[in-house]
Short mmCIF file of C-alpha atoms in Angstrom, two decimals:
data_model
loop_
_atom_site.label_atom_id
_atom_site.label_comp_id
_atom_site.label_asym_id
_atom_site.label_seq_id
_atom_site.Cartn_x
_atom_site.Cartn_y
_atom_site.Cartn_z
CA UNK A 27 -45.34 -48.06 -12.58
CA UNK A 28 -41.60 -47.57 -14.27
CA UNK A 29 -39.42 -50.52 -14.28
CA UNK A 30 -36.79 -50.13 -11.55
CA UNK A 31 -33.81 -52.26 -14.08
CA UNK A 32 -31.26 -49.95 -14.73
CA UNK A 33 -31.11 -48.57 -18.23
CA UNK A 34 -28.19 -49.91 -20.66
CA UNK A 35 -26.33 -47.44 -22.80
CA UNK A 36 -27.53 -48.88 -26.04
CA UNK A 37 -31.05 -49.27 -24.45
CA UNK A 38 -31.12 -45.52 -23.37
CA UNK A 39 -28.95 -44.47 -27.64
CA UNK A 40 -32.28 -46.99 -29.01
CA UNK A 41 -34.57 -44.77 -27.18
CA UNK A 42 -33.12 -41.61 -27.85
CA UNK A 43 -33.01 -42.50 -31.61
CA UNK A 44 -36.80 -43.29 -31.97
CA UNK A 45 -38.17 -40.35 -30.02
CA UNK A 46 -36.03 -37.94 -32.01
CA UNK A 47 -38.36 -36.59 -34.64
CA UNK A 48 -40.65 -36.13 -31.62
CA UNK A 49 -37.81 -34.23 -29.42
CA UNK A 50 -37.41 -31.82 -32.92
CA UNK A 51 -41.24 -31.19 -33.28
CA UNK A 52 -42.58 -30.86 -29.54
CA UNK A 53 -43.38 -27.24 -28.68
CA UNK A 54 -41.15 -25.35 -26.37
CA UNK A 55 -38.25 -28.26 -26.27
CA UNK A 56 -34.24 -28.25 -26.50
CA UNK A 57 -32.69 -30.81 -28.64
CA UNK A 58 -31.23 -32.26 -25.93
CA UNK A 59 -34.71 -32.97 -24.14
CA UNK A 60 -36.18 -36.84 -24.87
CA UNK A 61 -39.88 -36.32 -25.36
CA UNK A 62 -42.10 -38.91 -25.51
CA UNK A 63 -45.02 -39.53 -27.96
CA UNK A 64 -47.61 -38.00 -25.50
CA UNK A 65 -45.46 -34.78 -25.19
CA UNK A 66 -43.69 -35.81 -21.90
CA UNK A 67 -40.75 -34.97 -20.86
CA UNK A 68 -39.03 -38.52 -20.08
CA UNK A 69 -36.14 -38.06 -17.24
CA UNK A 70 -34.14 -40.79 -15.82
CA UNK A 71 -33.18 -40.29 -11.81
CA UNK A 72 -31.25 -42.87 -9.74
CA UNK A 73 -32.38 -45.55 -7.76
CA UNK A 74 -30.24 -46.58 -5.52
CA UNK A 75 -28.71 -50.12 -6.63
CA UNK A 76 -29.53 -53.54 -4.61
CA UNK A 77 -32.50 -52.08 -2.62
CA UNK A 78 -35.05 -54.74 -1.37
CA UNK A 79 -38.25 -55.28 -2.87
CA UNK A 80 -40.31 -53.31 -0.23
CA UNK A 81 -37.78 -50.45 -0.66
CA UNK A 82 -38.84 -50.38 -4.44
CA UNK A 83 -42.11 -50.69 -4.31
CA UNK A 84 -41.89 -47.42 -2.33
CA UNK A 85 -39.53 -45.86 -4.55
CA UNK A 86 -42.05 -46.39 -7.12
CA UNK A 87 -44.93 -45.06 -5.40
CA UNK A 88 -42.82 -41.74 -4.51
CA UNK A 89 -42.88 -41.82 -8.29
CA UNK A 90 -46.19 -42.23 -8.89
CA UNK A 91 -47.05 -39.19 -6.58
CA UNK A 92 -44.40 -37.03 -8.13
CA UNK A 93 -46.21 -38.10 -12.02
CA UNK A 94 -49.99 -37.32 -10.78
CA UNK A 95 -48.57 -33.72 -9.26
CA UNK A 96 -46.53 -33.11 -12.63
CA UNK A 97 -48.56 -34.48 -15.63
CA UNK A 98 -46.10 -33.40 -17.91
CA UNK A 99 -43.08 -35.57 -16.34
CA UNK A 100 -42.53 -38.95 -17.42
CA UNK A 101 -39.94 -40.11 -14.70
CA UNK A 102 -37.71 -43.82 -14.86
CA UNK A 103 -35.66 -44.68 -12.32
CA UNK A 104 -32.37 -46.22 -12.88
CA UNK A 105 -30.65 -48.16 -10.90
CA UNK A 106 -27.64 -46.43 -9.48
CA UNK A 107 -25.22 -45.92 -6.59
CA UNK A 108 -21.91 -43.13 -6.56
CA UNK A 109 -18.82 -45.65 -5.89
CA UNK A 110 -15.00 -44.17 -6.31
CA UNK A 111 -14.20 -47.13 -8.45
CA UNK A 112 -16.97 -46.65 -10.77
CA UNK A 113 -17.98 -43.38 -10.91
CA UNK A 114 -15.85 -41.90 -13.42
CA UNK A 115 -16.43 -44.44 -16.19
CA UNK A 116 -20.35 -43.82 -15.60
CA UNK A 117 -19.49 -40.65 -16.08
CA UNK A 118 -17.38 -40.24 -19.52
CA UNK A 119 -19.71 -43.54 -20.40
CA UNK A 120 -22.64 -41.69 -20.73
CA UNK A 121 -24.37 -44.33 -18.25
CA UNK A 122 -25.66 -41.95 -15.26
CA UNK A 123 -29.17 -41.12 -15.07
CA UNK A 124 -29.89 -37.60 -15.59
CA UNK A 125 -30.53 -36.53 -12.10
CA UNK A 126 -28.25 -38.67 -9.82
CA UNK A 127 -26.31 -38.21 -6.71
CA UNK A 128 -22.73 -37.76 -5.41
CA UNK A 129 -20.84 -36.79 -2.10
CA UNK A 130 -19.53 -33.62 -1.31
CA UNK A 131 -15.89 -34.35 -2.50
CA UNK A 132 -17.31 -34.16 -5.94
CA UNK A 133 -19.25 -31.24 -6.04
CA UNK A 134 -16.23 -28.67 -6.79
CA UNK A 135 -14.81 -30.42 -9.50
CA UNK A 136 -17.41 -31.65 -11.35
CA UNK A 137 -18.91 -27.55 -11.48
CA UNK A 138 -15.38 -26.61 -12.60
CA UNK A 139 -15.12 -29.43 -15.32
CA UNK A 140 -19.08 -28.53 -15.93
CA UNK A 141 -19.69 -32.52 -15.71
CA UNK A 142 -22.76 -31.68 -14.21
CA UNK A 143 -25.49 -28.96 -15.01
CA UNK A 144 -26.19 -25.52 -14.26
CA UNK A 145 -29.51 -25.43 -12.08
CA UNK A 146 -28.62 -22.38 -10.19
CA UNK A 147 -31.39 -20.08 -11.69
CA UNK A 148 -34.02 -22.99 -11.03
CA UNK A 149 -32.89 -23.88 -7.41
CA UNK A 150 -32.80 -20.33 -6.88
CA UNK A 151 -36.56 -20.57 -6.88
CA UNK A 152 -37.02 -22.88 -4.48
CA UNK A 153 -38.92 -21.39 -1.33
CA UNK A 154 -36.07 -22.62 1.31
CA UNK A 155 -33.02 -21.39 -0.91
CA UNK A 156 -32.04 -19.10 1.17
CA UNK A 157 -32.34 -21.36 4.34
CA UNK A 158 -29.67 -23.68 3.63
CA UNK A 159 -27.15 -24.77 6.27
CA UNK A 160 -24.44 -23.21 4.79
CA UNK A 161 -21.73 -25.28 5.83
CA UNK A 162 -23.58 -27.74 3.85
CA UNK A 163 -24.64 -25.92 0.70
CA UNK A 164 -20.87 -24.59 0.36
CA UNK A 165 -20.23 -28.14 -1.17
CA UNK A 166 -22.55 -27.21 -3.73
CA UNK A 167 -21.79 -24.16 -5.00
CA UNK A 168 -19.36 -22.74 -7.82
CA UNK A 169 -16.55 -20.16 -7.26
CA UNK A 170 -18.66 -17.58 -7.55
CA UNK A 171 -21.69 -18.79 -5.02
CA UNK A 172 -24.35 -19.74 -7.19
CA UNK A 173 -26.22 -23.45 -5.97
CA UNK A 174 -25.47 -26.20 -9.14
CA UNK A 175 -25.81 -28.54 -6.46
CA UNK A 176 -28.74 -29.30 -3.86
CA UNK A 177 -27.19 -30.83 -0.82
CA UNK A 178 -29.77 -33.39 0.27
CA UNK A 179 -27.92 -34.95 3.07
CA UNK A 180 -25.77 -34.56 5.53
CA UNK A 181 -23.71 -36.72 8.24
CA UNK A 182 -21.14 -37.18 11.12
CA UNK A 183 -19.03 -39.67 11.39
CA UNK A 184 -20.15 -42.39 14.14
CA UNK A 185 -19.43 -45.39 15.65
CA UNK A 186 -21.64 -48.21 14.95
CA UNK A 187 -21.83 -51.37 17.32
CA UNK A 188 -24.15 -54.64 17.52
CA UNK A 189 -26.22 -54.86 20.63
CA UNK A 190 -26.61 -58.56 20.53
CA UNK A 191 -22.89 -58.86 20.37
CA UNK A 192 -22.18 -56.50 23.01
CA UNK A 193 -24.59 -58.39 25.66
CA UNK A 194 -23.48 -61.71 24.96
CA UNK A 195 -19.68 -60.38 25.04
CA UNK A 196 -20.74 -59.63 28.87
CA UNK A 197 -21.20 -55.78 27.76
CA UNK A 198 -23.52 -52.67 28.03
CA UNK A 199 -25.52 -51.77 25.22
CA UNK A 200 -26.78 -49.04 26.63
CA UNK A 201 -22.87 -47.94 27.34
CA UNK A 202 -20.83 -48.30 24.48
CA UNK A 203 -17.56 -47.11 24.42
CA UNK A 204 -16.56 -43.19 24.52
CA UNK A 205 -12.79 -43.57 24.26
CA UNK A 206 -10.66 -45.19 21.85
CA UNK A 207 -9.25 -47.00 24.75
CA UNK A 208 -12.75 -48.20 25.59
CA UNK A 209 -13.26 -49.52 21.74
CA UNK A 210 -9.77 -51.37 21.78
CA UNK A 211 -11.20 -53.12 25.28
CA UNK A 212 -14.36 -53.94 24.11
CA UNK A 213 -12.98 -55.16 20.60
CA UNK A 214 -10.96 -57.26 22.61
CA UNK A 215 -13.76 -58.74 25.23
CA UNK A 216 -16.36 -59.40 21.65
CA UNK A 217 -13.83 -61.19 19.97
CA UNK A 218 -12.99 -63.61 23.26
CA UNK A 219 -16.40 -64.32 23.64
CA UNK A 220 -18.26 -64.24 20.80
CA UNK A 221 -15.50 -65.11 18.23
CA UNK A 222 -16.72 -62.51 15.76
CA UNK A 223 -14.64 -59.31 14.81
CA UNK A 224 -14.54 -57.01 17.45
CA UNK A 225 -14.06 -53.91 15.16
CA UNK A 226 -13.70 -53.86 11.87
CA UNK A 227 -12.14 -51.35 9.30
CA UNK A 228 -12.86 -50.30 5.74
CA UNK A 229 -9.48 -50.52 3.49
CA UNK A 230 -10.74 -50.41 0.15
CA UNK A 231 -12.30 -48.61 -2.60
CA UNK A 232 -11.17 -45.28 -1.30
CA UNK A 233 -13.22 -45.98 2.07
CA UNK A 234 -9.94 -47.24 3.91
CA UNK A 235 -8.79 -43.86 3.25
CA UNK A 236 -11.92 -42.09 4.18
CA UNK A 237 -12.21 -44.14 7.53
CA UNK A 238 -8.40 -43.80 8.11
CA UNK A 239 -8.99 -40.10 7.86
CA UNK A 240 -12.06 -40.15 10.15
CA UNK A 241 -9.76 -41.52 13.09
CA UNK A 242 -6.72 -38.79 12.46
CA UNK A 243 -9.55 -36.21 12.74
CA UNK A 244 -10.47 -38.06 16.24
CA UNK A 245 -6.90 -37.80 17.48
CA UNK A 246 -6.52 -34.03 16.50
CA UNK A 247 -4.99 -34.34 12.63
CA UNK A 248 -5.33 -33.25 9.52
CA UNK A 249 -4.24 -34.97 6.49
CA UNK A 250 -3.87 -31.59 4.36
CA UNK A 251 -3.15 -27.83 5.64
CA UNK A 252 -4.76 -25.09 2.55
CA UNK A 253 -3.47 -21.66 2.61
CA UNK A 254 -4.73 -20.26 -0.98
CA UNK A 255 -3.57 -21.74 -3.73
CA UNK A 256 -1.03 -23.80 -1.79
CA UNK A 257 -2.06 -27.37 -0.21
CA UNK A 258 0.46 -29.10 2.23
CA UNK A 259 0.47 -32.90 2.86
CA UNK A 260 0.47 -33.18 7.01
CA UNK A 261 0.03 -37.42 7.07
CA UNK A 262 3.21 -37.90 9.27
CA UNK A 263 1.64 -36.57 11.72
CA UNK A 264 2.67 -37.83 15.69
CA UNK A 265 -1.42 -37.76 15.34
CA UNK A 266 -1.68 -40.18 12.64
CA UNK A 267 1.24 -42.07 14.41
CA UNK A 268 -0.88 -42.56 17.11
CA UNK A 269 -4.10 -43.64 15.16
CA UNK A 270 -1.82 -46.89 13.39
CA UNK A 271 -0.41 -47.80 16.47
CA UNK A 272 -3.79 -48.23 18.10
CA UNK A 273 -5.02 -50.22 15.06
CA UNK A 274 -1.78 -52.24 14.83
CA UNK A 275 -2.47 -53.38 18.69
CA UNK A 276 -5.95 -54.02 18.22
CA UNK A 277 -4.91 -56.11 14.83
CA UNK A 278 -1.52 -57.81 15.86
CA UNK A 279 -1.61 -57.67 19.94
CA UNK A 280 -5.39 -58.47 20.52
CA UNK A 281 -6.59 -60.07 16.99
CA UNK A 282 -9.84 -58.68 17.56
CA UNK A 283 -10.12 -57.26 13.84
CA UNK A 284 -11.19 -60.38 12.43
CA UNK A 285 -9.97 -61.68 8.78
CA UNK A 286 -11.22 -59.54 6.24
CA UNK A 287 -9.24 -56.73 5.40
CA UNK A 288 -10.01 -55.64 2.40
CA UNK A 289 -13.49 -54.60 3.41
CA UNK A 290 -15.25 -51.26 1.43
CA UNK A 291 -18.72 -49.89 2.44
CA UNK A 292 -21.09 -52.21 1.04
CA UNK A 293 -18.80 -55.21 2.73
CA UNK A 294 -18.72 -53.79 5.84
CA UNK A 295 -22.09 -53.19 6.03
CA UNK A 296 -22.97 -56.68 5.09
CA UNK A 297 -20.81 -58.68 7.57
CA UNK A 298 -22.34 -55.77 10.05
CA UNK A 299 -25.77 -56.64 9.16
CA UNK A 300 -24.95 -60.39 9.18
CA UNK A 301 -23.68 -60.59 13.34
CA UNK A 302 -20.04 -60.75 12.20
CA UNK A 303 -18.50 -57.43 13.21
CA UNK A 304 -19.26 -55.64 16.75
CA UNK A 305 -18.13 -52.11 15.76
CA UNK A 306 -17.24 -50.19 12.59
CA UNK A 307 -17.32 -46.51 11.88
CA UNK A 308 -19.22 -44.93 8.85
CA UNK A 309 -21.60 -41.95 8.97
CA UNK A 310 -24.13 -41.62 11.54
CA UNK A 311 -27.04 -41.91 9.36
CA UNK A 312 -26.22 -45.32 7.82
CA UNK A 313 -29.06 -47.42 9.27
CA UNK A 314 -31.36 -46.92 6.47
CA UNK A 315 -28.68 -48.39 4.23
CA UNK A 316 -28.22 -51.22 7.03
CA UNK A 317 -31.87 -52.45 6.65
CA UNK A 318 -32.72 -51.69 3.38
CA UNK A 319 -30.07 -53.43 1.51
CA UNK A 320 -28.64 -55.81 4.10
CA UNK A 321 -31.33 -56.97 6.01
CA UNK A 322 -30.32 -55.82 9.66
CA UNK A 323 -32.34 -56.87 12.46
CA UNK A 324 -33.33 -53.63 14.18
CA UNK A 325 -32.75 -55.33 17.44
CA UNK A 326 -29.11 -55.78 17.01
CA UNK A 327 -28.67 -51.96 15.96
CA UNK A 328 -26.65 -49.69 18.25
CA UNK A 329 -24.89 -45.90 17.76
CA UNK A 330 -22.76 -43.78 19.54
CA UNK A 331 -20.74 -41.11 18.86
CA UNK A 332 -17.15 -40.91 17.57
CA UNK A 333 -15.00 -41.44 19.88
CA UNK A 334 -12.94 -38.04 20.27
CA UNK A 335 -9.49 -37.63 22.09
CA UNK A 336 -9.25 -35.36 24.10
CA UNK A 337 -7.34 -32.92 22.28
CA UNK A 338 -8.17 -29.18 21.25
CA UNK A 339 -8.25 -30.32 17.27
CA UNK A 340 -9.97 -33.31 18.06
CA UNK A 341 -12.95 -33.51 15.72
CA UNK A 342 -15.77 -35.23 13.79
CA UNK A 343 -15.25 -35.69 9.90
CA UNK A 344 -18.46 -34.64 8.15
CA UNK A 345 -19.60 -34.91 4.54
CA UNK A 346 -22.55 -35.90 2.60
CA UNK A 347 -24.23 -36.30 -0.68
CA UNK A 348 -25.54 -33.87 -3.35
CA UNK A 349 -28.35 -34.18 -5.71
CA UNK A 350 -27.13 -33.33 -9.19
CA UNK A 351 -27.98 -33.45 -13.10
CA UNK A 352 -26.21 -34.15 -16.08
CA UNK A 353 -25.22 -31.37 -18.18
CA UNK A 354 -26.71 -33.51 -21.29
CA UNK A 355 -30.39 -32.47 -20.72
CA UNK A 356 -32.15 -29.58 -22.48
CA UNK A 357 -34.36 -26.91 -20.30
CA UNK A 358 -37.61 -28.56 -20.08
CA UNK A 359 -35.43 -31.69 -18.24
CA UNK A 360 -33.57 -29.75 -16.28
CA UNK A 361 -36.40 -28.11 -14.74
CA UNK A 362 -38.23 -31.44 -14.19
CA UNK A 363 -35.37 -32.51 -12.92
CA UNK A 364 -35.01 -29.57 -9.95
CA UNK A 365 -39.03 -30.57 -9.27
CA UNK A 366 -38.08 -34.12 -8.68
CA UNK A 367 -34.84 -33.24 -6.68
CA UNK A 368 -37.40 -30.86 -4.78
CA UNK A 369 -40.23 -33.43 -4.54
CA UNK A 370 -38.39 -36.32 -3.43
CA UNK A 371 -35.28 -35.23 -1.55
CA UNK A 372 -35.84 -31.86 -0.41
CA UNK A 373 -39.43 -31.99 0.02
CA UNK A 374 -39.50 -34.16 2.82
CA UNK A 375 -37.50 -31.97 4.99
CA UNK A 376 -38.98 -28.80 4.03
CA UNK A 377 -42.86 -29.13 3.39
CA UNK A 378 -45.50 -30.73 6.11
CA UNK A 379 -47.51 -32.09 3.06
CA UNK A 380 -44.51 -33.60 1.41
CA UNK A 381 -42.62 -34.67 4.96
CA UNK A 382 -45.46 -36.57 5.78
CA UNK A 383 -46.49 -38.18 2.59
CA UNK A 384 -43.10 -38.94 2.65
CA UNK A 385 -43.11 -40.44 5.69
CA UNK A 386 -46.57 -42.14 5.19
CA UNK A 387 -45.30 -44.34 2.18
CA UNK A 388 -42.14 -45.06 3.97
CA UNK A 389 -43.89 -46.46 6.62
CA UNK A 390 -46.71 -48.37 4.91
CA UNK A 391 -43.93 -50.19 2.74
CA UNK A 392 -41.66 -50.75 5.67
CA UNK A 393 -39.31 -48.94 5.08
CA UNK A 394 -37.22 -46.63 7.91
CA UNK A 395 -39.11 -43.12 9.67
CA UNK A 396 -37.13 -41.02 11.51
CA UNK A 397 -33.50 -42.09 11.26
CA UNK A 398 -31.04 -39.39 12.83
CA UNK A 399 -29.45 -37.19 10.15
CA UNK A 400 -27.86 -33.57 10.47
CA UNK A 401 -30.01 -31.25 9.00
CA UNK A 402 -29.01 -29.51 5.70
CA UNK A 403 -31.48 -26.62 6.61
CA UNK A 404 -31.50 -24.72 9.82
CA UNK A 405 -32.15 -26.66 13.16
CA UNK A 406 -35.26 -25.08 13.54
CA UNK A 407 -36.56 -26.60 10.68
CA UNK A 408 -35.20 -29.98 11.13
CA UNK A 409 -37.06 -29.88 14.62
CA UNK A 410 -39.95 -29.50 13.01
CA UNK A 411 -39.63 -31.79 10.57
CA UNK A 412 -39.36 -34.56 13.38
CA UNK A 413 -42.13 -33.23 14.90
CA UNK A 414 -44.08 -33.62 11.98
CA UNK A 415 -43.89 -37.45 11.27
CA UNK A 416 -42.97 -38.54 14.84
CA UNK A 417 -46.47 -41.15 14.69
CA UNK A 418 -44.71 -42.81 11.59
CA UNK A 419 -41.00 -42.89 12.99
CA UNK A 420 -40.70 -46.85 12.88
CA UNK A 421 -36.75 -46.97 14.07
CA UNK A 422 -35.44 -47.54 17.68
CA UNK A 423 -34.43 -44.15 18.78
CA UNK A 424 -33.61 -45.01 22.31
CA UNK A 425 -31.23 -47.51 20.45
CA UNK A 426 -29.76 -44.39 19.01
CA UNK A 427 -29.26 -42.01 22.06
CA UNK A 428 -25.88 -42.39 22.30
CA UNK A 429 -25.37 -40.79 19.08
CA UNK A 430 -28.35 -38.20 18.77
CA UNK A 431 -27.49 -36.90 22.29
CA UNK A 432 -23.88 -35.81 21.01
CA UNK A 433 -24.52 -35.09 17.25
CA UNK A 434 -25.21 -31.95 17.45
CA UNK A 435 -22.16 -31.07 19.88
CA UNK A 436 -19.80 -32.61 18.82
CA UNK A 437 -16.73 -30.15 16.41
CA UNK A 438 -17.45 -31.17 12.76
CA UNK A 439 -14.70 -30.77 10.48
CA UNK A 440 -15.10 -31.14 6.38
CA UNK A 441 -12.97 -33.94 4.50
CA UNK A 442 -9.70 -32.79 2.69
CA UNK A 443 -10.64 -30.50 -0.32
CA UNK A 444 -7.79 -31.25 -2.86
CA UNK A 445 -7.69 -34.58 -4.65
CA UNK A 446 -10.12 -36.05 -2.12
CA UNK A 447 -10.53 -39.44 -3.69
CA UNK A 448 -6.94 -39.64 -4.46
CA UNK A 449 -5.80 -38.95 -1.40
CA UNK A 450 -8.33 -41.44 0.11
CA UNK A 451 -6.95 -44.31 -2.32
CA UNK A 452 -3.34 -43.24 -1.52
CA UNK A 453 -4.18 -43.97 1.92
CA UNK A 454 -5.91 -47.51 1.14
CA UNK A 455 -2.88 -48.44 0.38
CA UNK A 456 -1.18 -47.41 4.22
CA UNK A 457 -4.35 -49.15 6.46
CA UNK A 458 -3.77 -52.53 4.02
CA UNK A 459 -0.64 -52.52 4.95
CA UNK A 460 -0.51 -51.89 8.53
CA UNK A 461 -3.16 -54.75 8.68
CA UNK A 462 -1.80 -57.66 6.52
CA UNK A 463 1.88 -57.30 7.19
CA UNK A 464 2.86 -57.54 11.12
CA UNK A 465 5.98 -56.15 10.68
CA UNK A 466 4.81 -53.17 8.87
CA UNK A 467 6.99 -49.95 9.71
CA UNK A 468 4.81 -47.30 10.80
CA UNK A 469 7.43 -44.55 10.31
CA UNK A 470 8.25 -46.03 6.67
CA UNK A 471 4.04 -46.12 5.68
CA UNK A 472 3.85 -42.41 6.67
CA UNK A 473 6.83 -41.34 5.49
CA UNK A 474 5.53 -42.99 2.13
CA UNK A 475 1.69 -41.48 2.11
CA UNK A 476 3.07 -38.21 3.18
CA UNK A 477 5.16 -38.16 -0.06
CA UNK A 478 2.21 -39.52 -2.36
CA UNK A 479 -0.23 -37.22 -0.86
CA UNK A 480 1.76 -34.46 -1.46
CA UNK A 481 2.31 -35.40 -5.11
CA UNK A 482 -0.90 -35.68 -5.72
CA UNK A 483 -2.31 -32.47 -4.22
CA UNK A 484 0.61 -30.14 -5.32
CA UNK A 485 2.42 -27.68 -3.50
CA UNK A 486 0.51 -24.19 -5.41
#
């Protein structure tokens, strides 16, 4: 059983220090690998941060299975989760585990800086390759196509709502809303009777930029326009406009934001979990994250899809995360590491063995079966994946209709590709605004993040 604490740097510099005669002397190692006095290979791979006990204790076991299949692997989780604010301190720090994770925004630059290994010729070996979605594995790759990057998850944008809140606000569940007109009347009607936040909106952390983006995507804008080299700002958009004027009304005209505005994800999902918001959007998939590190009660729990205007560029931002490693590993790691991104992220979705083994520990410890995701293989594959653990699938799916029965329809379109997370804290700074001053000048804020996107990304 490995300890789930996170590793400190001097912890992880005392380790390295005592094991290196044995790194030197083992047979067939790199410098760079950390052996352990029984010959091991020791890798570190993330855990994500804050998870409840029953959520570990699975972890662990996954773990466990992946140690008894690979007798040479000594595995130790570490404690982490990717957040803007964070990440790139981690990363120059020295303090990421060696296989870790990070969204799609990343993948480009970090293969370009070469912050991140190589792995191409070992994922190249894996037997479903070649069957990656590839608008998915395109996040991935390097200029010149080759996989450094295992996409392990994928998402659409949703709209997320609380069921309890909804019937005592005199409301559907079953019918939440499917135009933004519908969310500003239903914010409206929670808040009046329920005195919680009717909808709520991330602003913070690069997430107020990433949700702000989201809804321009909804109304039929873009916040960049690419043509080769050259990247043009397009946030003063009659689009975007339109998107901070319906926010301003359902802030200022309705009050039915409630009083936190300066929520990021992990807030968000919190007061969300807690009863206190009735709608937010994040990314479809998010109700694993929902029960397993804020304690949502399954009951409450609706989804629907985004909310699209109806215009022809009217669309659903889509991302999601990759599984990487850290360039600082020798071979014999790097390989383990590909097995373990194989065993426990890929595996699942690939492999009936592994999918429901998977699924058997997940549902043994509690922990959510079945939870809507778009597939990073093909769709037949992802069918068949459901099909294989459907008698452990422990969520409410018929909570979930309203999303799954659109989330495969519905026009996906990828985030902005230059500066991402700049661009995404440029435009935390516009949503704060428009929220905590009412006589914010909508003009004046776009005007503003037009300019300061447009720095930042660069004309050619």
């Amino acid at each position: 059983m490995k300890s789930p604490t996170a590793l400190s740097l001097p912890a992880r510099l005392a380790t390295a220090a005592i094991v290196l005669p044995l790194v030197l002397s083992a047979c067939g190692s790199d410098p760079d690998d950390q052996v352990g006095s029984d010959g091991k290979v020791v890798i570190t791979v993330a855990m994500d941060s804050g998870l409840e006990k029953a959520a570990i204790d699975a972890f662990d076991k996954r773990v466990e299975q992946f140690e008894a299949a690979n007798t040479d692997v000594d595995v130790r989780s570490q404690e982490y989760t990717w957040t803007a604010a964070s990440f790139t301190a981690q990363l120059a720090g020295g303090t990421i585990p060696d296989v870790f994770t990070v969204p799609f925004t990343d993948g480009r630059g970090l293969i370009e800086r070469r912050q991140i290994a190589d792995v191409s010729d070992q994922v190249a070996k894996l037997p479903y390759a070649g069957s990656l979605n590839p608008n998915v594995a395109a996040a991935g790759q390097s200029a010149d196509g080759k996989q450094w990057a295992v996409p392990i998850a994928a998402y659409g944008q949703a709209l997320h709502y609380n069921r309890t809140l909804f019937t005592q606000a005199g409301l559907d569940p079953d019918k939440p809303p499917t135009t933004w007109a519908e969310v500003r009347s239903a914010a409206k009607q929670i808040t009046e009777r329920t005195g919680q936040a009717g909808y709520a909106q991330m602003t913070s952390g690069n997430t107020g930029g990433w949700i702000l983006t989201t809804l321009d995507y909804a109304f039929g804008g873009r916040i960049e326009q690419v043509d080769g080299d050259k990247a043009e700002a397009t946030v003063d958009t009659p689009e975007m406009a339109e998107v901070l004027d319906a926010l301003r009304a359902m802030r200022w005209e309705d009050n039915s934001m409630g009083a936190n505005f300066l929520y990021d994800w992990a807030g968000i999902n919190q007061d969300f979990a807690a009863g206190r918001i009735g709608m937010y959007v994040s990314g479809g998939g998010n109700y694993g994250n929902l029960v397993t590190q804020n304690g949502l009660k399954p009951e409450d729990y609706g989804v629907a899809a985004l909310p699209l205007a109806d215009k022809p560029d009217a669309g659903v931002l889509g991302g999601g995360t990759l599984a990487v490693v850290s360039p600082k590993i020798g071979d014999r790691s790097k390989e383990a590491a590909v097995k373990w991104i194989d065993f426990y992220y890929m595996g699942k979705l690939t492999d009936q063995e592994a999918s429901v083994a998977d699924a058997k520990t997940l549902a043994e410890t509690k922990q959510p079966v079945g939870v809507p995701a778009l597939p990073v293989v093909d769709r037949a594959t992802y069918d068949k994946q459901r099909e294989w653990v459907r008698q452990y699938v422990n969520v409410p799916l018929d909570q979930m209709t309203p999303y799954t029965a659109k989330m495969f329809d519905q026009p996906l379109v990828t985030e902005p590709t230059r500066s991402t997370q700049d661009v995404y804290k440029i435009l935390d700074q516009t949503v704060q605004a428009l929220l905590t001053d009412q006589a914010a000048d909508v003009p004046a804020l776009l005007a503003k993040a037009d300019a300061d996107v447009q720095a930042q990304i660069g004309r050619g």
